[in-house]
Short mmCIF file of C-alpha atoms and ligand atoms in Angstrom, two decimals:
data_model
loop_
_atom_site.label_atom_id
_atom_site.label_comp_id
_atom_site.label_asym_id
_atom_site.label_seq_id
_atom_site.Cartn_x
_atom_site.Cartn_y
_atom_site.Cartn_z
CA MET A 24 -40.27 123.44 -91.81
CA GLY A 25 -39.86 121.30 -88.68
CA ILE A 26 -36.90 118.94 -88.70
CA GLY A 27 -37.80 116.41 -86.00
CA HIS A 28 -34.79 114.45 -84.83
CA LEU A 29 -31.51 116.35 -85.29
CA SER A 30 -28.01 115.07 -84.56
CA PHE A 31 -24.50 116.10 -85.58
CA GLU A 32 -21.44 114.01 -86.28
CA PHE A 33 -17.84 115.03 -85.56
CA PHE A 34 -14.46 113.35 -85.88
CA PRO A 35 -11.78 113.49 -83.17
CA PRO A 36 -9.48 116.44 -83.90
CA LYS A 37 -5.79 115.61 -84.28
CA THR A 38 -4.31 118.86 -82.93
CA SER A 39 -5.09 121.28 -80.10
CA GLU A 40 -5.91 123.91 -82.71
CA GLY A 41 -8.40 121.49 -84.30
CA ALA A 42 -9.90 120.80 -80.87
CA ALA A 43 -10.37 124.53 -80.20
CA LYS A 44 -12.01 125.05 -83.60
CA LEU A 45 -14.32 122.09 -83.00
CA ALA A 46 -15.27 123.38 -79.53
CA ALA A 47 -16.25 126.72 -81.10
CA ALA A 48 -18.20 124.97 -83.89
CA ARG A 49 -20.07 122.85 -81.33
CA GLN A 50 -21.19 125.90 -79.38
CA ARG A 51 -22.76 127.38 -82.50
CA LEU A 52 -24.46 124.09 -83.40
CA TYR A 53 -25.85 123.55 -79.90
CA ALA A 54 -28.22 126.48 -80.50
CA HIS A 55 -30.24 123.98 -82.59
CA GLU A 56 -30.62 121.61 -79.61
CA PRO A 57 -29.43 118.35 -81.20
CA GLU A 58 -30.67 115.12 -79.66
CA PHE A 59 -27.05 113.93 -79.59
CA CYS A 60 -23.63 114.57 -81.07
CA SER A 61 -21.73 111.54 -82.31
CA VAL A 62 -17.98 111.13 -82.61
CA THR A 63 -16.32 108.78 -85.09
CA PHE A 64 -13.86 106.06 -84.17
CA GLY A 65 -10.99 104.82 -86.33
CA ALA A 66 -11.17 101.10 -87.03
CA GLY A 67 -8.60 99.16 -85.03
CA GLY A 68 -8.90 101.71 -82.20
CA SER A 69 -6.65 104.27 -83.93
CA THR A 70 -8.63 107.23 -82.58
CA GLN A 71 -9.88 105.64 -79.36
CA GLU A 72 -8.30 108.27 -77.13
CA GLY A 73 -9.44 111.13 -79.37
CA THR A 74 -13.00 109.76 -79.46
CA LEU A 75 -13.04 109.50 -75.67
CA GLN A 76 -11.67 113.04 -75.19
CA THR A 77 -14.23 114.47 -77.59
CA VAL A 78 -17.23 112.68 -76.06
CA ARG A 79 -16.05 113.79 -72.60
CA ALA A 80 -15.95 117.40 -73.79
CA ILE A 81 -19.46 117.13 -75.26
CA GLN A 82 -20.90 115.58 -72.08
CA ALA A 83 -19.14 118.26 -69.99
CA GLU A 84 -20.93 120.88 -72.13
CA GLY A 85 -24.23 119.37 -71.00
CA MET A 86 -25.03 117.64 -74.30
CA THR A 87 -25.58 113.96 -75.12
CA ALA A 88 -22.55 112.38 -76.76
CA ALA A 89 -22.64 109.15 -78.76
CA PRO A 90 -19.25 107.56 -79.45
CA HIS A 91 -18.99 105.41 -82.56
CA LEU A 92 -17.55 102.01 -81.79
CA SER A 93 -16.18 99.86 -84.58
CA CYS A 94 -15.49 96.25 -83.74
CA VAL A 95 -13.42 94.88 -86.62
CA GLY A 96 -10.08 93.61 -85.38
CA ALA A 97 -11.14 94.08 -81.72
CA SER A 98 -11.32 91.46 -78.96
CA ARG A 99 -14.35 90.90 -76.76
CA THR A 100 -12.25 91.90 -73.75
CA SER A 101 -11.18 95.24 -75.23
CA VAL A 102 -14.75 96.08 -76.29
CA ALA A 103 -16.08 95.13 -72.84
CA GLN A 104 -13.52 97.44 -71.22
CA LEU A 105 -14.44 100.30 -73.50
CA LEU A 106 -18.16 99.80 -72.81
CA GLN A 107 -17.46 99.92 -69.07
CA LEU A 108 -15.41 103.09 -69.52
CA TYR A 109 -18.25 104.72 -71.44
CA ARG A 110 -20.76 103.69 -68.77
CA ASP A 111 -18.54 105.22 -66.11
CA GLU A 112 -18.44 108.43 -68.17
CA GLY A 113 -22.23 108.58 -68.20
CA ILE A 114 -22.52 107.75 -71.90
CA ARG A 115 -25.93 106.30 -72.79
CA ARG A 116 -25.77 106.15 -76.56
CA ILE A 117 -23.46 104.29 -78.94
CA VAL A 118 -23.16 104.04 -82.72
CA ALA A 119 -22.21 100.37 -83.26
CA LEU A 120 -20.27 99.57 -86.43
CA ARG A 121 -18.16 96.92 -88.02
CA GLY A 122 -15.64 99.44 -89.38
CA ASP A 123 -13.01 98.83 -92.06
CA LEU A 124 -9.42 97.79 -91.58
CA PRO A 125 -6.83 99.13 -94.03
CA SER A 126 -6.72 96.91 -97.14
CA GLY A 127 -4.56 93.82 -96.68
CA TYR A 128 -5.61 93.38 -93.03
CA GLY A 129 -8.62 91.19 -93.83
CA LEU A 130 -11.36 91.14 -91.20
CA GLY A 131 -9.61 89.51 -88.23
CA GLY A 132 -10.67 89.76 -84.60
CA GLU A 133 -13.55 88.31 -82.63
CA PHE A 134 -16.34 90.25 -84.34
CA HIS A 135 -17.23 89.82 -88.00
CA HIS A 136 -20.30 91.98 -88.47
CA ALA A 137 -21.86 94.94 -86.70
CA SER A 138 -24.69 92.58 -85.66
CA ASP A 139 -22.11 90.64 -83.54
CA LEU A 140 -21.24 93.89 -81.77
CA VAL A 141 -24.89 94.80 -81.16
CA THR A 142 -25.52 91.33 -79.70
CA PHE A 143 -22.42 91.65 -77.51
CA ILE A 144 -23.38 95.11 -76.21
CA ARG A 145 -26.84 93.84 -75.26
CA GLU A 146 -25.38 90.71 -73.59
CA GLN A 147 -22.87 92.75 -71.60
CA THR A 148 -24.83 95.85 -70.72
CA GLY A 149 -28.55 95.08 -71.13
CA ASP A 150 -30.42 98.29 -71.84
CA ALA A 151 -27.67 100.65 -70.64
CA PHE A 152 -27.16 102.06 -74.14
CA HIS A 153 -29.36 103.32 -76.94
CA ILE A 154 -27.72 101.63 -79.94
CA GLU A 155 -27.56 103.20 -83.38
CA VAL A 156 -26.36 101.23 -86.41
CA ALA A 157 -25.46 102.14 -89.99
CA ALA A 158 -27.80 101.73 -92.97
CA TYR A 159 -27.03 101.93 -96.70
CA PRO A 160 -29.87 103.09 -98.97
CA GLU A 161 -27.55 102.62 -101.98
CA MET A 162 -26.22 99.30 -100.65
CA HIS A 163 -23.03 98.70 -98.67
CA PRO A 164 -20.21 98.42 -101.25
CA GLN A 165 -19.25 94.88 -100.14
CA ALA A 166 -22.78 93.45 -100.16
CA ARG A 167 -23.63 90.87 -102.82
CA SER A 168 -27.03 92.39 -103.58
CA PRO A 169 -29.42 94.98 -102.15
CA GLN A 170 -31.64 92.12 -100.90
CA ASP A 171 -28.73 90.53 -99.04
CA ASP A 172 -27.76 93.85 -97.53
CA LEU A 173 -31.33 94.49 -96.38
CA THR A 174 -31.47 91.04 -94.78
CA HIS A 175 -28.24 91.80 -92.89
CA PHE A 176 -29.52 95.20 -91.88
CA ALA A 177 -32.72 93.62 -90.51
CA GLN A 178 -30.62 91.06 -88.58
CA LYS A 179 -28.57 93.88 -87.08
CA MET A 180 -31.72 95.73 -85.97
CA ARG A 181 -33.23 92.57 -84.49
CA ALA A 182 -30.00 91.94 -82.57
CA GLY A 183 -31.03 94.92 -80.44
CA ALA A 184 -30.42 98.23 -82.25
CA ASN A 185 -32.82 101.06 -81.43
CA SER A 186 -32.38 103.16 -84.56
CA ALA A 187 -30.24 103.62 -87.65
CA ILE A 188 -28.34 106.38 -89.41
CA THR A 189 -27.77 106.12 -93.14
CA GLN A 190 -24.68 106.55 -95.22
CA TYR A 191 -25.08 109.83 -97.09
CA PHE A 192 -26.76 109.87 -100.49
CA PHE A 193 -28.12 112.47 -102.90
CA ASN A 194 -31.01 110.45 -104.27
CA ALA A 195 -34.08 110.73 -102.04
CA ASP A 196 -35.79 107.80 -103.80
CA ALA A 197 -33.00 105.44 -102.70
CA TYR A 198 -33.80 106.38 -99.10
CA PHE A 199 -37.57 106.01 -99.51
CA HIS A 200 -37.17 102.60 -101.15
CA PHE A 201 -34.83 101.36 -98.46
CA ARG A 202 -37.02 102.66 -95.65
CA ASP A 203 -40.16 101.09 -97.15
CA GLU A 204 -38.43 97.75 -97.76
CA ALA A 205 -37.07 97.75 -94.22
CA PHE A 206 -40.55 98.48 -92.90
CA ALA A 207 -41.97 95.62 -94.99
CA ALA A 208 -39.28 93.40 -93.45
CA GLY A 209 -40.60 94.30 -90.01
CA ILE A 210 -38.21 97.13 -89.08
CA GLU A 211 -40.24 99.92 -87.53
CA ALA A 212 -37.36 101.71 -85.76
CA PRO A 213 -36.37 105.16 -87.06
CA ILE A 214 -33.93 105.25 -90.00
CA VAL A 215 -32.48 108.73 -89.97
CA PRO A 216 -30.91 110.03 -93.21
CA GLY A 217 -27.23 110.96 -92.89
CA ILE A 218 -26.68 114.27 -94.68
CA MET A 219 -23.39 115.39 -96.18
CA PRO A 220 -23.23 119.11 -96.92
CA ILE A 221 -21.40 119.88 -100.17
CA THR A 222 -18.49 122.26 -99.65
CA SER A 223 -15.71 120.88 -101.82
CA ALA A 224 -16.00 119.10 -105.15
CA SER A 225 -12.78 117.07 -105.09
CA GLN A 226 -13.21 115.92 -101.48
CA LEU A 227 -16.82 114.89 -102.04
CA LEU A 228 -16.06 112.94 -105.23
CA ARG A 229 -13.10 111.14 -103.64
CA PHE A 230 -15.01 110.31 -100.48
CA SER A 231 -18.07 109.09 -102.35
CA ASP A 232 -16.04 106.70 -104.49
CA MET A 233 -14.56 105.21 -101.33
CA CYS A 234 -17.79 104.65 -99.42
CA GLY A 235 -20.07 103.69 -102.31
CA ALA A 236 -22.29 106.80 -102.23
CA GLU A 237 -23.41 107.89 -105.67
CA VAL A 238 -22.98 111.50 -106.71
CA PRO A 239 -25.53 111.81 -109.54
CA ARG A 240 -24.09 112.75 -112.92
CA TRP A 241 -25.79 116.14 -113.04
CA ILE A 242 -24.34 117.10 -109.64
CA ARG A 243 -20.88 115.76 -110.51
CA LEU A 244 -20.77 117.67 -113.81
CA ARG A 245 -21.95 120.92 -112.26
CA LEU A 246 -19.39 120.64 -109.46
CA GLN A 247 -16.58 119.90 -111.90
CA SER A 248 -17.60 122.83 -114.10
CA PHE A 249 -17.07 125.25 -111.21
CA GLY A 250 -13.35 124.43 -111.04
CA ASP A 251 -11.80 126.34 -108.11
CA ASP A 252 -14.75 128.70 -107.73
CA ARG A 253 -15.57 127.86 -104.12
CA ALA A 254 -18.39 130.39 -103.83
CA SER A 255 -20.28 128.74 -106.71
CA ILE A 256 -19.65 125.25 -105.32
CA THR A 257 -20.95 126.29 -101.90
CA ALA A 258 -24.03 128.05 -103.29
CA PHE A 259 -24.92 125.14 -105.59
CA GLY A 260 -24.23 122.54 -102.90
CA ARG A 261 -26.33 124.45 -100.40
CA GLU A 262 -29.33 124.47 -102.74
CA VAL A 263 -28.96 120.79 -103.66
CA VAL A 264 -28.69 119.58 -100.07
CA ALA A 265 -31.49 121.80 -98.73
CA THR A 266 -33.82 120.54 -101.48
CA LEU A 267 -32.85 116.93 -100.73
CA CYS A 268 -33.57 117.43 -97.01
CA GLU A 269 -36.87 119.13 -97.73
CA ARG A 270 -37.95 116.15 -99.86
CA LEU A 271 -36.82 113.68 -97.22
CA LEU A 272 -38.67 115.42 -94.41
CA ARG A 273 -41.83 115.93 -96.45
CA GLY A 274 -41.63 112.23 -97.36
CA GLY A 275 -41.66 111.23 -93.70
CA ALA A 276 -37.97 110.95 -92.74
CA PRO A 277 -37.84 111.14 -88.93
CA GLY A 278 -35.14 113.83 -88.92
CA LEU A 279 -31.57 114.47 -90.03
CA HIS A 280 -28.08 113.40 -88.92
CA VAL A 281 -25.58 115.91 -90.30
CA TYR A 282 -22.00 114.90 -91.13
CA THR A 283 -20.45 118.21 -90.09
CA LEU A 284 -16.79 117.37 -90.89
CA ASN A 285 -16.20 119.52 -87.78
CA GLN A 286 -17.48 122.69 -89.51
CA ALA A 287 -20.44 124.67 -88.14
CA GLU A 288 -21.12 126.85 -91.18
CA PRO A 289 -22.51 124.32 -93.73
CA ALA A 290 -24.81 122.69 -91.15
CA LEU A 291 -26.05 126.09 -89.94
CA ALA A 292 -26.70 127.22 -93.53
CA LEU A 293 -28.73 124.05 -94.13
CA LEU A 294 -30.81 124.54 -90.99
CA GLU A 295 -31.39 128.17 -91.88
CA ASP A 296 -32.55 127.17 -95.38
CA LEU A 297 -34.92 124.55 -94.00
CA GLY A 298 -36.28 127.09 -91.53
CA THR A 299 -37.40 129.30 -94.41
CA ARG A 300 -39.05 126.55 -96.48
P1 FAD B 29 -22.13 95.60 -91.17
O1 FAD B 29 -23.52 95.95 -90.77
O2 FAD B 29 -21.46 94.46 -90.49
O3 FAD B 29 -22.16 95.35 -92.75
C1 FAD B 29 -20.96 95.27 -93.50
C2 FAD B 29 -21.13 94.32 -94.69
O4 FAD B 29 -21.28 92.98 -94.22
C3 FAD B 29 -22.38 94.62 -95.53
O5 FAD B 29 -22.06 94.39 -96.88
C4 FAD B 29 -23.40 93.61 -95.02
O6 FAD B 29 -24.37 93.28 -96.01
C5 FAD B 29 -22.48 92.42 -94.70
N1 FAD B 29 -23.01 91.57 -93.62
C6 FAD B 29 -23.55 91.96 -92.45
N2 FAD B 29 -23.93 90.89 -91.72
C7 FAD B 29 -23.60 89.80 -92.43
C8 FAD B 29 -23.73 88.39 -92.23
N3 FAD B 29 -24.29 87.91 -91.12
N4 FAD B 29 -23.28 87.55 -93.20
C9 FAD B 29 -22.72 88.02 -94.34
N5 FAD B 29 -22.56 89.35 -94.59
C10 FAD B 29 -23.01 90.22 -93.67
N6 FAD B 29 -16.34 103.53 -89.91
C11 FAD B 29 -15.38 103.69 -88.96
O7 FAD B 29 -14.31 103.06 -89.05
N7 FAD B 29 -15.55 104.55 -87.91
C12 FAD B 29 -16.69 105.25 -87.74
O8 FAD B 29 -16.83 106.02 -86.78
C13 FAD B 29 -17.74 105.10 -88.72
N8 FAD B 29 -18.92 105.73 -88.58
C14 FAD B 29 -19.93 105.50 -89.48
C15 FAD B 29 -21.19 106.10 -89.28
C16 FAD B 29 -22.23 105.87 -90.16
C17 FAD B 29 -23.58 106.50 -89.89
C18 FAD B 29 -22.02 105.05 -91.31
C19 FAD B 29 -23.14 104.84 -92.30
C20 FAD B 29 -20.80 104.45 -91.52
C21 FAD B 29 -19.74 104.65 -90.61
N9 FAD B 29 -18.50 104.04 -90.75
C22 FAD B 29 -17.51 104.21 -89.81
C23 FAD B 29 -18.22 103.17 -91.93
C24 FAD B 29 -18.51 101.69 -91.65
O9 FAD B 29 -17.65 101.22 -90.64
C25 FAD B 29 -18.26 100.93 -92.95
O10 FAD B 29 -19.25 101.26 -93.90
C26 FAD B 29 -18.12 99.42 -92.81
O11 FAD B 29 -17.65 98.91 -94.06
C27 FAD B 29 -19.40 98.68 -92.50
O12 FAD B 29 -19.81 98.88 -91.23
P2 FAD B 29 -21.28 98.39 -90.76
O13 FAD B 29 -21.37 98.66 -89.33
O14 FAD B 29 -22.31 98.95 -91.66
O15 FAD B 29 -21.12 96.82 -91.05
#
């Protein structure tokens, strides 16, 4: 089946060995001609240099890189400087986020919500960047209600975002509901599902608790029952995620954004599975 929009997400490697492994993974993924490759950014600028190095490498490989930019704790001056740096590097796409500071740090700085950052980017740079923002089909964990969260999402889009990427989820109906409600609220821009391949039970369960993504009971129980049997986890996870993506695409999702965790294999397996369906 056709996939439509395809993009991959990486995080900045911490070691030269990690950078070499990521460079090799990227080459394998490029065969699928992604629209862009995004690179995460630690809140408070903790990975700023790593994000910049990685987007430079991607651009130098002839691909479109999209740095994530989280604004919590940042000043307008520092964000303006970073935007200028990215423009000078030929970057034309940005994933604009609020980010999270470590607990106890509150939400200081000159930006309070991602919508403030989107507004600022448009004020400073006009149409220089295609702006992506985050969406939460299962609700952002700090939102008071799904309705509130949708209202804030719509504000963020109206502030000047071009498209959105979702937090990962395993329940296709949550995505369809969110997309339809956003559309009813006047948001016609693409909302691309973020897809998390399943390769490790403990990592997935820990991660999901942190970011408010629900791992359905039947998936959780199956994963736990496999214990340390990695082959069974991978085979089961592969089937679950390919079936989810198939449903999403058949239901009109505009494409897929794959959280690669810097590994080529799970994303390639997914694309191979979709190719045969
Ligand atoms: P916002 O859109 O600002 O929303 C955050 C919360 O504030 C929501 O509950 C929302 O309902 C509420 N809110 C928004 N506007 C208002 C308002 N006007 N009044 C009251 N409440 C409001 N984090 C990183 O640190 N680095 C990354 O690289 C990174 N990449 C990500 C990529 C994707 C695709 C996704 C989905 C998430 C990513 N994150 C990243 C995580 C993200 O930073 C966190 O989820 C963060 O808690 C929220 O960021 P946001 O941009 O969605 O915030």
